Coordinates of C-alpha atoms in Angstrom, one line a residue:
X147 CA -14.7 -22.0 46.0
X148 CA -17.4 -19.6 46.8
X149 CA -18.9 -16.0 45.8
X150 CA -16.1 -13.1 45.8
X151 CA -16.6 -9.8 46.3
X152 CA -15.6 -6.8 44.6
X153 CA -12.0 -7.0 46.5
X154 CA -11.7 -10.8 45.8
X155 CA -12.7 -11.7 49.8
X156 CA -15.0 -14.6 50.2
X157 CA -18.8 -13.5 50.3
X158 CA -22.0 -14.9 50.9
X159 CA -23.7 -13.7 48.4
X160 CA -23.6 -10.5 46.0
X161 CA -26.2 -8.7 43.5
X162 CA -24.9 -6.8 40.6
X163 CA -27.1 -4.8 38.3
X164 CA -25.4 -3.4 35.4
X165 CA -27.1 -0.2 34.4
X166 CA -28.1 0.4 30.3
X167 CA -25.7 1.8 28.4
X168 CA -26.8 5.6 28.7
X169 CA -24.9 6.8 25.3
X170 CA -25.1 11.4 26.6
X171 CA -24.8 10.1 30.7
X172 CA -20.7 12.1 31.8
X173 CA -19.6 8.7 33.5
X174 CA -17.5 6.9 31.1
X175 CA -18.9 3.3 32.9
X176 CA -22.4 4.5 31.5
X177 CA -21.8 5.6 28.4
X178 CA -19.9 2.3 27.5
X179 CA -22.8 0.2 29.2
X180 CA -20.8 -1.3 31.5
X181 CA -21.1 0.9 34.8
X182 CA -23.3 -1.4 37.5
X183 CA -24.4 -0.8 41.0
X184 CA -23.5 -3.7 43.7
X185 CA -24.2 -5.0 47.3
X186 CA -23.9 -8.3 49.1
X187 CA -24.4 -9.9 52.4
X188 CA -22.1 -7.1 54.5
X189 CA -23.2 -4.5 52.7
X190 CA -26.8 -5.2 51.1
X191 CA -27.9 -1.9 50.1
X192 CA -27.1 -1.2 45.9
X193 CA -24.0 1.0 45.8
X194 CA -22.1 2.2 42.8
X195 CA -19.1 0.8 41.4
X196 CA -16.0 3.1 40.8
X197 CA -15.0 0.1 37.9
X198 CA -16.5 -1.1 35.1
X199 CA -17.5 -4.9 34.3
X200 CA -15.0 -4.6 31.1
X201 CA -12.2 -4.3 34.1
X202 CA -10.2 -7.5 35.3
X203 CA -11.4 -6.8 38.5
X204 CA -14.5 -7.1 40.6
X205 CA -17.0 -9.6 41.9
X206 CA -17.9 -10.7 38.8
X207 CA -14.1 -11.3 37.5
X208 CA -13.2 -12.7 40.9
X209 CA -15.5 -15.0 41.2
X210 CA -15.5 -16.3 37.9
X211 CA -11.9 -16.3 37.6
X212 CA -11.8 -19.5 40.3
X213 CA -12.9 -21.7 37.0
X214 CA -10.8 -20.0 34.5
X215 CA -7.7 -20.1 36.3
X216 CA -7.8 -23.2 38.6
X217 CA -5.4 -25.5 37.6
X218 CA -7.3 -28.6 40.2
X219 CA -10.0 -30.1 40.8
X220 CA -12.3 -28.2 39.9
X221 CA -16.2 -28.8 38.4
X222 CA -18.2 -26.2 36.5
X223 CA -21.2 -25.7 34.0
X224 CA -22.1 -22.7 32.2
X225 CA -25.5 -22.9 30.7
X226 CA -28.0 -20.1 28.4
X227 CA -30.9 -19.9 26.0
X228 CA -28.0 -17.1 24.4
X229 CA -24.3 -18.7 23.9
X230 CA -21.1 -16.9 23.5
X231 CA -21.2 -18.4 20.3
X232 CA -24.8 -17.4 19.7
X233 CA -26.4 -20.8 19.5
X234 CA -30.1 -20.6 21.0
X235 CA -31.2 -23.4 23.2
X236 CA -34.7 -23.5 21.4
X237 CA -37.7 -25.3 23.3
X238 CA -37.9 -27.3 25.5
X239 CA -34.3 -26.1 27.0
X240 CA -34.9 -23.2 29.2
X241 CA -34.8 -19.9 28.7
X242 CA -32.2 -19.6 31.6
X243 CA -28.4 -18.2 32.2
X244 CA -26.1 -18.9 34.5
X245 CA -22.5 -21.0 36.1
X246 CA -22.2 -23.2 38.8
X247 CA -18.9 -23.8 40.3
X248 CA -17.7 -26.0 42.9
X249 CA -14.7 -27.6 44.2
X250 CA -14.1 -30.0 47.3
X251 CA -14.4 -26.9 49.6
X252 CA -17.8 -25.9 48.1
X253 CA -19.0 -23.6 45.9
X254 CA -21.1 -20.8 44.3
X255 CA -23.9 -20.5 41.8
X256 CA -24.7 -17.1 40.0
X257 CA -27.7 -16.6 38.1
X258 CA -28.1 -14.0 35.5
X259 CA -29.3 -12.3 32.2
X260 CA -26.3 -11.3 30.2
X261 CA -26.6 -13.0 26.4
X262 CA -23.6 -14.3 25.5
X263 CA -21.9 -14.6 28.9
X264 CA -19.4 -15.9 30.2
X265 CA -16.7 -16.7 27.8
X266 CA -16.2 -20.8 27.4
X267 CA -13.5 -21.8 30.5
X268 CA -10.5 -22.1 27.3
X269 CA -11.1 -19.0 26.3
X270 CA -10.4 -17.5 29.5
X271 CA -12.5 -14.1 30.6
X272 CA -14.1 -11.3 29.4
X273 CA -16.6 -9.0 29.3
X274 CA -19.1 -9.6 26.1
X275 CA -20.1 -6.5 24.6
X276 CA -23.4 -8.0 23.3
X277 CA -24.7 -7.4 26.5
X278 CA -23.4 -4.0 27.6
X279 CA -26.3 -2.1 25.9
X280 CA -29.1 -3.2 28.1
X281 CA -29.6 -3.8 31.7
X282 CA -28.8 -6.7 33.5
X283 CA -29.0 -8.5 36.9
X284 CA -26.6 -11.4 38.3
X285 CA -27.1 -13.1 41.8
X286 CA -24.1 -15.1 43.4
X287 CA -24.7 -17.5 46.2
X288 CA -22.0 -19.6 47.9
X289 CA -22.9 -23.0 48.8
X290 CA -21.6 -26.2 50.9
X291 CA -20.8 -28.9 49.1
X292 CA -23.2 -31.2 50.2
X293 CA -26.0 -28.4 49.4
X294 CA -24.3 -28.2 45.3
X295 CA -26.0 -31.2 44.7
X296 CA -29.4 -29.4 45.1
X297 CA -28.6 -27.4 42.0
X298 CA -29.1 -30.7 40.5
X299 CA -32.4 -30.9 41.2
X300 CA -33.1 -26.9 39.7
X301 CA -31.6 -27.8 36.1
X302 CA -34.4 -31.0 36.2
X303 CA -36.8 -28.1 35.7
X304 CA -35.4 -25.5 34.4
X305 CA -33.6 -27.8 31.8
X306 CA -30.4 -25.5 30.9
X307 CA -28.7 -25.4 27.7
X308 CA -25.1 -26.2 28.8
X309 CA -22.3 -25.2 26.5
X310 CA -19.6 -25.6 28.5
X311 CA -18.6 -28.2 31.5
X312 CA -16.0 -29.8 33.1
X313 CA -16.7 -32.5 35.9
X314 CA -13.9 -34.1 37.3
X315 CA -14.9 -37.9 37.9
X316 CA -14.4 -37.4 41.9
X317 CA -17.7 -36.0 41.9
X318 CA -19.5 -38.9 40.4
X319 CA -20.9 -40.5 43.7
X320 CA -21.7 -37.0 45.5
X321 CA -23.3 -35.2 42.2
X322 CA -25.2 -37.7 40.3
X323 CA -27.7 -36.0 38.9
X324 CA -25.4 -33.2 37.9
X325 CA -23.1 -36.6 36.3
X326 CA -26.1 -37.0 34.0
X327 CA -25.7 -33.2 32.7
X328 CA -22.0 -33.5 32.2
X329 CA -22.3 -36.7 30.5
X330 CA -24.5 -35.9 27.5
X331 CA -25.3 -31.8 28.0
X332 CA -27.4 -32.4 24.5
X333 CA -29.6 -35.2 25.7
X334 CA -33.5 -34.4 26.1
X335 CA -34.3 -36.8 28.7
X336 CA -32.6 -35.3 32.0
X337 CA -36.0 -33.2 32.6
X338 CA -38.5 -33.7 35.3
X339 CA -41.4 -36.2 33.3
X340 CA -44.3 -36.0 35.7
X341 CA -46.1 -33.7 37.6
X342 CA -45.6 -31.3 39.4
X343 CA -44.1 -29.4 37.0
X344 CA -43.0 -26.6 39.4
X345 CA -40.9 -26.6 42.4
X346 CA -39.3 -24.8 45.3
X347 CA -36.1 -25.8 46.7
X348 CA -34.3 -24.2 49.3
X349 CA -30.6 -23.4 49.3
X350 CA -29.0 -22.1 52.3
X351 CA -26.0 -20.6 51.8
X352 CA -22.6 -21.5 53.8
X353 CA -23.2 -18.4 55.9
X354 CA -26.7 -19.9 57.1
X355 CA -29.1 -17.4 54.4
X356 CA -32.0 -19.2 53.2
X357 CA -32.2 -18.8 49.2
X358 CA -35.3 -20.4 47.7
X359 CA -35.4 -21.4 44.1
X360 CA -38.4 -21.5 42.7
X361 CA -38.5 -23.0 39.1
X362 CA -40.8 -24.6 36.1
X363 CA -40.1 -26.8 33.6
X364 CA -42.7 -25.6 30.3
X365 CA -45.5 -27.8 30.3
X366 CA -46.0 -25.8 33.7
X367 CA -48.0 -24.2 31.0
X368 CA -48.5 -20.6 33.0
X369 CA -46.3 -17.7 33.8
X370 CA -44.2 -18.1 36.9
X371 CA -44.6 -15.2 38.6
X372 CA -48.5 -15.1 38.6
X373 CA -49.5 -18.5 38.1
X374 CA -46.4 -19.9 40.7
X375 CA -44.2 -17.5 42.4
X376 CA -47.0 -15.2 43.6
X377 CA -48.9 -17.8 45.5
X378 CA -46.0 -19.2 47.0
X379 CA -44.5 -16.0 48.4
X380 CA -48.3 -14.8 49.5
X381 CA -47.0 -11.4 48.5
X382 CA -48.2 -8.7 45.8
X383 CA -45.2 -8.3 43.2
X384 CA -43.5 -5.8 41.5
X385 CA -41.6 -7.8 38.2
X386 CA -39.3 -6.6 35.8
X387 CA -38.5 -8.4 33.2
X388 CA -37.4 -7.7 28.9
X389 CA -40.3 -7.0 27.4
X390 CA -38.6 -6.2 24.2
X391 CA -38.5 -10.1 23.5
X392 CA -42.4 -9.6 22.9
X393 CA -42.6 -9.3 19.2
X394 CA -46.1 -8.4 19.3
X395 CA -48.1 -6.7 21.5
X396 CA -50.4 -9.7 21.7
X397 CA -47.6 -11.6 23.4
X398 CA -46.9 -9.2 26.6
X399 CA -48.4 -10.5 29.8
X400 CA -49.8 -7.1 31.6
X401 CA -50.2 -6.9 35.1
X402 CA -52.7 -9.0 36.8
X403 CA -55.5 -8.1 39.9
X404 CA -58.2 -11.1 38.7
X405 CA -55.5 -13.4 41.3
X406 CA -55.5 -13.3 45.5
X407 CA -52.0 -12.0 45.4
X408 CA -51.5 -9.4 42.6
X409 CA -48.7 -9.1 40.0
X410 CA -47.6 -5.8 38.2
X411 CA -44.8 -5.2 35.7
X412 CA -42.4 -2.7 36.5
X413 CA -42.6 0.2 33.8
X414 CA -39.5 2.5 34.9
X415 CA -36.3 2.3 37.1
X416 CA -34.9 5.7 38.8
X417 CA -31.5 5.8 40.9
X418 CA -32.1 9.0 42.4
X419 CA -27.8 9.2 43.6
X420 CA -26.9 9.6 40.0
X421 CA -30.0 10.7 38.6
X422 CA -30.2 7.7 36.2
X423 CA -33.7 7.0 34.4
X424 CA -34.5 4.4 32.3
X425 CA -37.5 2.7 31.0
X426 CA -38.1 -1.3 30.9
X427 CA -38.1 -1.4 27.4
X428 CA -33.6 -1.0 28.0
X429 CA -33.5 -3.3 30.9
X430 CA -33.0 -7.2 30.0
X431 CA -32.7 -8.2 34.0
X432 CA -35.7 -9.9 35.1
X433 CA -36.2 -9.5 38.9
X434 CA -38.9 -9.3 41.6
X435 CA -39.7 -7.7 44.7
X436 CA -42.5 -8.0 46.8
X437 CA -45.1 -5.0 46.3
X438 CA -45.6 -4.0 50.1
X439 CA -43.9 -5.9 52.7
X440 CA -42.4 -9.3 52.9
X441 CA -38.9 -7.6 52.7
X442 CA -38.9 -10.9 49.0
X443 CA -36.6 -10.0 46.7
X444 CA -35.6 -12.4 43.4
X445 CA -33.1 -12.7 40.4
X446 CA -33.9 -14.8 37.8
X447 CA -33.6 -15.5 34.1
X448 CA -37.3 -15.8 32.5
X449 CA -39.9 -13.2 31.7
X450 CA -43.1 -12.5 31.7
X451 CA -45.2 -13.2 27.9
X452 CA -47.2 -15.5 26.8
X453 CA -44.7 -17.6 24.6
X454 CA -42.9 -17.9 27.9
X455 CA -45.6 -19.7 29.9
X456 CA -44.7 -22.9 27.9
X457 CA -40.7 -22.5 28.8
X458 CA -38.7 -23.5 31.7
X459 CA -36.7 -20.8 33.9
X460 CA -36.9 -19.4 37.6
X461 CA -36.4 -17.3 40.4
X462 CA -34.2 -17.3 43.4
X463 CA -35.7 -15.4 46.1
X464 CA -34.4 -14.1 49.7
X465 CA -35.1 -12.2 52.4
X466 CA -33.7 -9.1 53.4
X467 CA -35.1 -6.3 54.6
X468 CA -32.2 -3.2 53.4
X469 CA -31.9 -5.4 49.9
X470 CA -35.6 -5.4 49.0
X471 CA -35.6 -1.7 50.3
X472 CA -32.5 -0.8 48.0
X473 CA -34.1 -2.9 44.7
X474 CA -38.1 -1.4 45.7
X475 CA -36.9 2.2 46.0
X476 CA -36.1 2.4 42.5
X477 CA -39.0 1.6 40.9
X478 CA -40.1 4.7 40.1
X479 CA -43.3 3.5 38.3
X480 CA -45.2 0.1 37.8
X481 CA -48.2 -1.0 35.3
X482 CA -51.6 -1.1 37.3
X483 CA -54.2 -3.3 36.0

């Protein structure tokens, strides 16, 4: 089991970003909000996709589809703050989204910012059209089996909300921590307990790419990109994140200079191919790239407010030099301070 591309061949990692829906935009994809722009390890630069994410087809579909129509052994948790049934996992549960699969040959984990999605495993697939009207990111990463375990270690601190699992007992002995998620999804005691309440752990992917997540569990007490992520990259950043979840304008974090390495929030995304503009307030991804150089780019699932600083989420952050290129390029304008 691993990442599969947008012609169902193994990958070692892919980047979707489904554009807003753009209601008077001629491409039908748009004007549905479900048109998306796509790269991945042999081809990182963001290109459009002639298909829809409604469409049984694609990277998304594909990769996905290995849990909903595997008939063996297979393991898999699908976690967010936003279910398909629209339960809320309320504090101390973090405000993440994403699936991890894996099988005895390895597997993926995608991380993303769709409410709603995916579908539980019985089910079986589809699209959800709660989260075709705004923009959205999702990362895919394939990883060894031995290095699934790891993931483990992330959900300690970013503490997911799972709604939907399956974890054949052949895993027991190799995954224990992730046993202890299967096992009772609603317990509050699988969370890290002591300092530090931050942490980076690196995932290299079965191609040999070095992923980094960086997460926080909430009594982190700060914002992750300036008071964590920042730091740790030693990089000036460029974040986007939904700032439409700030209710009041009290709770919106705005950029910040008073720290060594600065943080600004992206204001405006332009893809100068199509000519599509859209403003921040439409976009729910939450993503990062580094301000100058570094060639850092990230896809998470938390954003930047106040209320946020006391909730767990994260980042996972690469390098490449033609992705961060593709994602920088198209910030047409960012916040100063």
């Amino acid at each position: 089991m691993e990442c599969r591309s947008q012609t169902n061949k193994p990958v070692d990692w892919f980047i979707v970003y489904k554009i807003p829906k753009l209601g008077s935009h001629t491409h039908p994809n748009f004007k549905a909000g479900t048109g998306f722009y796509y790269m991945d390890n042999d081809s990182p630069e963001l290109t459009l996709s002639d298909r829809g994410l409604d469409a049984k087809s694609g990277a998304l579909f594909h990769t996905l589809d290995q849990i909903y129509s595997n008939k063996t052994e297979v393991g898999y948790f699908m976690y967010s703050d936003h279910t398909p049934d629209n339960r809320t996992g309320a504090d101390p549960r973090g405000h993440s989204k994403g699936v991890l699969g894996f099988e005895q040959s390895g597997g993926f984990w995608m991380i993303h910012s769709a409410p709603q999605f995916p579908p539980l495993r019985s089910n079986g697939y589809k699209w959800q059209d709660k989260a075709s009207k705004n923009g959205q990111t999702f990362l895919c990463i394939s990883l060894d089996y031995a290095i699934v375990n790891r993931t483990g270690t992330v959900f300690r601190y970013i503490f997911p909300y799972i709604y939907d699992v399956g974890f054949p007992a052949m895993f027991n002995k190799d995954y224990p921590v992730l046993r202890l998620f299967s096992v009772d999804k609603g317990t509050r005691q699988l969370h890290v307990k002591e300092p530090p309440w931050c942490d980076v752990i690196k995932l290299p992917t079965k191609g040999g790419v070095c992923f980094f997540s960086f997460s926080k569990y909430g009594k982190f007490g700060n914002d992750l990109y300036d008071g964590f992520l920042s730091k740790e990259l030693q990089q000036d950043l460029l974040v986007q994140s939904w700032i439409e979840a700030q209710k009041t304008a009290g709770d919106k974090l705005p950029s910040n200079c008073s720290i060594q390495y600065k943080v600004y929030n992206v204001n405006t995304m332009k893809f100068p191919d199509k000519n599509i503009e859209f403003s921040t307030s439409k976009d729910h991804s939450k993503w990062v790239v580094s301000k100058d150089n570094g060639n850092w780019l990230c896809i998470g699932d938390i954003n930047r407010q106040k209320p946020q600083k006391n909730r767990a989420g994260g980042q996972v952050c690469f390098q490449n030099k033609s992705a961060w290129n593709s994602f920088r390029k198209i910030v047409k304008d960012f916040a100063p301070c």
